[in-house]
Coordinates of C-alpha atoms and ligand atoms in Angstrom, one line a residue:
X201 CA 53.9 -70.1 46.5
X202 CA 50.5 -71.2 45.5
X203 CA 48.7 -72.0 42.1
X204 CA 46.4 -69.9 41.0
X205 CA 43.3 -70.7 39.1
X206 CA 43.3 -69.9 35.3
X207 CA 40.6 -68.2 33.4
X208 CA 39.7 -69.4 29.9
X209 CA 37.9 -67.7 27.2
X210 CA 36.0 -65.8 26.9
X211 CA 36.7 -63.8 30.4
X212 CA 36.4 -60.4 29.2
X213 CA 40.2 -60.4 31.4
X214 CA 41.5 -62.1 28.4
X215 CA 40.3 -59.4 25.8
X216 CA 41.1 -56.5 27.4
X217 CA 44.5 -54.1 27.3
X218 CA 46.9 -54.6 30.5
X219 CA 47.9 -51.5 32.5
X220 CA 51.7 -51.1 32.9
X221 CA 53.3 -52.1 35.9
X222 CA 54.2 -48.7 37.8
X223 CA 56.5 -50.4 40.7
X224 CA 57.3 -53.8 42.3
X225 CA 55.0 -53.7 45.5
X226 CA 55.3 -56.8 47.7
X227 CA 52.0 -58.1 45.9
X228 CA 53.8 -57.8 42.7
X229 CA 56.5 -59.7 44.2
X230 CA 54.2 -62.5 45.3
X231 CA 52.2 -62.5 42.0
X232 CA 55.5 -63.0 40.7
X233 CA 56.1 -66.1 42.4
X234 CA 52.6 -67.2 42.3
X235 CA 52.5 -67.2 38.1
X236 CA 56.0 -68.8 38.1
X237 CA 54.6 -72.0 40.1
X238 CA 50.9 -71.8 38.3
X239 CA 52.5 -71.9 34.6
X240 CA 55.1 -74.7 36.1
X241 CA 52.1 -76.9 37.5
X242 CA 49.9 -76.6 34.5
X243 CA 52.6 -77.7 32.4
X244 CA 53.0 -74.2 30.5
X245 CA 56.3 -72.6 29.0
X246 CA 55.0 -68.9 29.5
X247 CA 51.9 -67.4 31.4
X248 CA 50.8 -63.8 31.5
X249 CA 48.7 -61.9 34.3
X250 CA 45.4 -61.7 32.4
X251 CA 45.2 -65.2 32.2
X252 CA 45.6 -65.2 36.4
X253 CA 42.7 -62.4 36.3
X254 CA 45.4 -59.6 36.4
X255 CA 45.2 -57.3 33.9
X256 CA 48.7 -55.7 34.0
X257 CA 51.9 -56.0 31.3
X258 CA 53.6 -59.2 33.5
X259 CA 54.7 -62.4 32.0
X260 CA 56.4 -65.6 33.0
X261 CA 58.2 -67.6 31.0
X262 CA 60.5 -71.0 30.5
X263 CA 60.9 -71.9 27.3
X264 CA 62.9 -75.6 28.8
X265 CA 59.6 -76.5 30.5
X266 CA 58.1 -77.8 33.5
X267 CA 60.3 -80.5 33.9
X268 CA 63.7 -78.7 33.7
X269 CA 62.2 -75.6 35.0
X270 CA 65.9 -74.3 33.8
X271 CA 65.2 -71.0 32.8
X272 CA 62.3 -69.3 34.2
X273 CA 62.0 -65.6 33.2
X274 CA 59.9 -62.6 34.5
X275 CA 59.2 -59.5 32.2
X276 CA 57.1 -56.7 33.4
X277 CA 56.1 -53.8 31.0
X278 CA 57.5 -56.0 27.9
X279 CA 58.1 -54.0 24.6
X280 CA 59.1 -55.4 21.1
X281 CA 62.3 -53.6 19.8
X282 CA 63.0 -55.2 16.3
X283 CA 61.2 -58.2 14.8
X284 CA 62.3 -60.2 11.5
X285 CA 61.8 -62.8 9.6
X286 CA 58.2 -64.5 9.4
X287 CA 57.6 -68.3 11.2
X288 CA 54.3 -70.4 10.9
X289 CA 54.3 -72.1 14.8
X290 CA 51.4 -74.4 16.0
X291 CA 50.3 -72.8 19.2
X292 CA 48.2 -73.9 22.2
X293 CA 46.9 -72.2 25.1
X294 CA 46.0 -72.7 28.8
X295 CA 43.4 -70.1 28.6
X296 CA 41.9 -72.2 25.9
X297 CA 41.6 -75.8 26.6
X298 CA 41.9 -78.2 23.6
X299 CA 42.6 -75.5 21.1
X300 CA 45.2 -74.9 18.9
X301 CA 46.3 -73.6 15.8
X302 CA 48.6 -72.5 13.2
X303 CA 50.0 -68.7 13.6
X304 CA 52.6 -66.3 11.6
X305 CA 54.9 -65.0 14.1
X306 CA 58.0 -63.5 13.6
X307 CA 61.6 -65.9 13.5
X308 CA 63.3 -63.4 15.9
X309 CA 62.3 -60.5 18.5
X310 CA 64.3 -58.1 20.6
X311 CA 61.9 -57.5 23.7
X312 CA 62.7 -54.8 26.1
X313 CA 60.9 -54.6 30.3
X314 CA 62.1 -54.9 33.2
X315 CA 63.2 -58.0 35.1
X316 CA 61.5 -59.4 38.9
X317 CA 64.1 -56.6 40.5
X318 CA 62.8 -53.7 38.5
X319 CA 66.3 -53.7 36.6
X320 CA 66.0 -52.9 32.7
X321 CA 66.4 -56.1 30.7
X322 CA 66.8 -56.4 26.9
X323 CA 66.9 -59.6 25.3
X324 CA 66.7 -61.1 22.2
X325 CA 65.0 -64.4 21.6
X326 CA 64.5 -66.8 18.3
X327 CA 63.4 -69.9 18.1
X328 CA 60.9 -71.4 20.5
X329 CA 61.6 -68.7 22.8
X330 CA 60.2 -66.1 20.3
X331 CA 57.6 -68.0 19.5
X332 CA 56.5 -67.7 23.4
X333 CA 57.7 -63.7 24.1
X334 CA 55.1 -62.8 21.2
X335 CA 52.3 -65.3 22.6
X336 CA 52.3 -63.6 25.8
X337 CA 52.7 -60.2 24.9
X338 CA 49.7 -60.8 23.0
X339 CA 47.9 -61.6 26.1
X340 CA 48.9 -58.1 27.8
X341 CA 47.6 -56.6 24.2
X342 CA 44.1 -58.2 25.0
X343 CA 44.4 -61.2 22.2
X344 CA 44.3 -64.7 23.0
X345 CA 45.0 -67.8 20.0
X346 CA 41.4 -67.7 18.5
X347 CA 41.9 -64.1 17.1
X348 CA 44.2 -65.5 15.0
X349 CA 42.4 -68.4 13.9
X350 CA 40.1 -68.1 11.0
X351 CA 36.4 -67.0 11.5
X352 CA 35.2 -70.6 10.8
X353 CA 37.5 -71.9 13.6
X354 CA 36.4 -69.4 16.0
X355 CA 33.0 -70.3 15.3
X356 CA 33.5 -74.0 16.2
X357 CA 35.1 -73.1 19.4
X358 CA 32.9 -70.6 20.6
X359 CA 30.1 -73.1 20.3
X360 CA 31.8 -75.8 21.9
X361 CA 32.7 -73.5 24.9
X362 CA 29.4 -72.1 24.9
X363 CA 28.5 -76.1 25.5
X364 CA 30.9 -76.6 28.0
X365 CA 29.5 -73.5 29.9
X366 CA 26.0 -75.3 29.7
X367 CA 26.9 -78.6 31.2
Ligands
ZN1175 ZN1 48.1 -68.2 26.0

């Protein structure tokens, strides 16, 4: 296994619309493996491939953390099936160091993919762990945290990155 480096915004990766994931090639396999130790060693609860400079629909997930590392979970091809209720979670991002923000998500999502083995998996999450199926899936639909931040926010980050960039 090995960590992979992360790109941060704006890499046009990040803003663009992942391609399905047709089969589970031996480099899917490793990818697999790769983003499970890269979100672990960054001290993430989720990771998608855009943010590894993969643009296809694969996610990583652990909603008990780096720590416990108890339930790490692979989606590929992730769909939503039913979402209810409305939440307001404070979200931050690896792809977007020292930002963070408030965003509406859902209270509860029934996500449908395929597991690491190909095998269809349905699940339905609340709580924390619904908070991060919708985060990532919004990576594989091209949107990182800042589109949902208000314009003025945006603004402020974008400069400040555009500063980092600079130095
Ligand atoms: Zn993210």
């Amino acid at each position: 296994m090995a960590k992979l480096p992360i790109y941060t915004y704006p890499e046009p990766v990040l803003a663009q619309i992942a391609q399905p994931v047709a089969e589970i090639t031996p480099e899917i396999a490793k990818l697999i493996e790769d983003m499970v130790e890269t979100m672990y060693e960054s001290d993430g609860v989720g990771l998608a491939a855009p943010q590894v400079g993969k643009s296809i629909r694969l996610i990583t997930l652990d909603e008990t953390g780096p720590k416990e590392r108890a339930k790490p979970m692979v989606l590929l091809n992730p769909e939503f099936v039913e979402q209810t209720g409305v939440k307001e979670s404070e979200e931050s991002c690896l792809s977007l160091p020292t930002f963070s923000c408030k965003v509406k998500r859902f209270d509860t999502v029934t996500v449908r993919g395929l597991n690491e083995k190909g095998e269809a998996v349905e699940l339905k999450a609340e709580g924390l762990l619904a908070v991060i199926l919708q985060h990532e899936i919004d990576h594989l639909d091209g949107k990182t945290l800042v589109d949902h931040a208000s314009r003025l926010k945006r603004t402020l980050y974008d400069s400040k990155v555009k500063k980092w960039r600079k130095d």
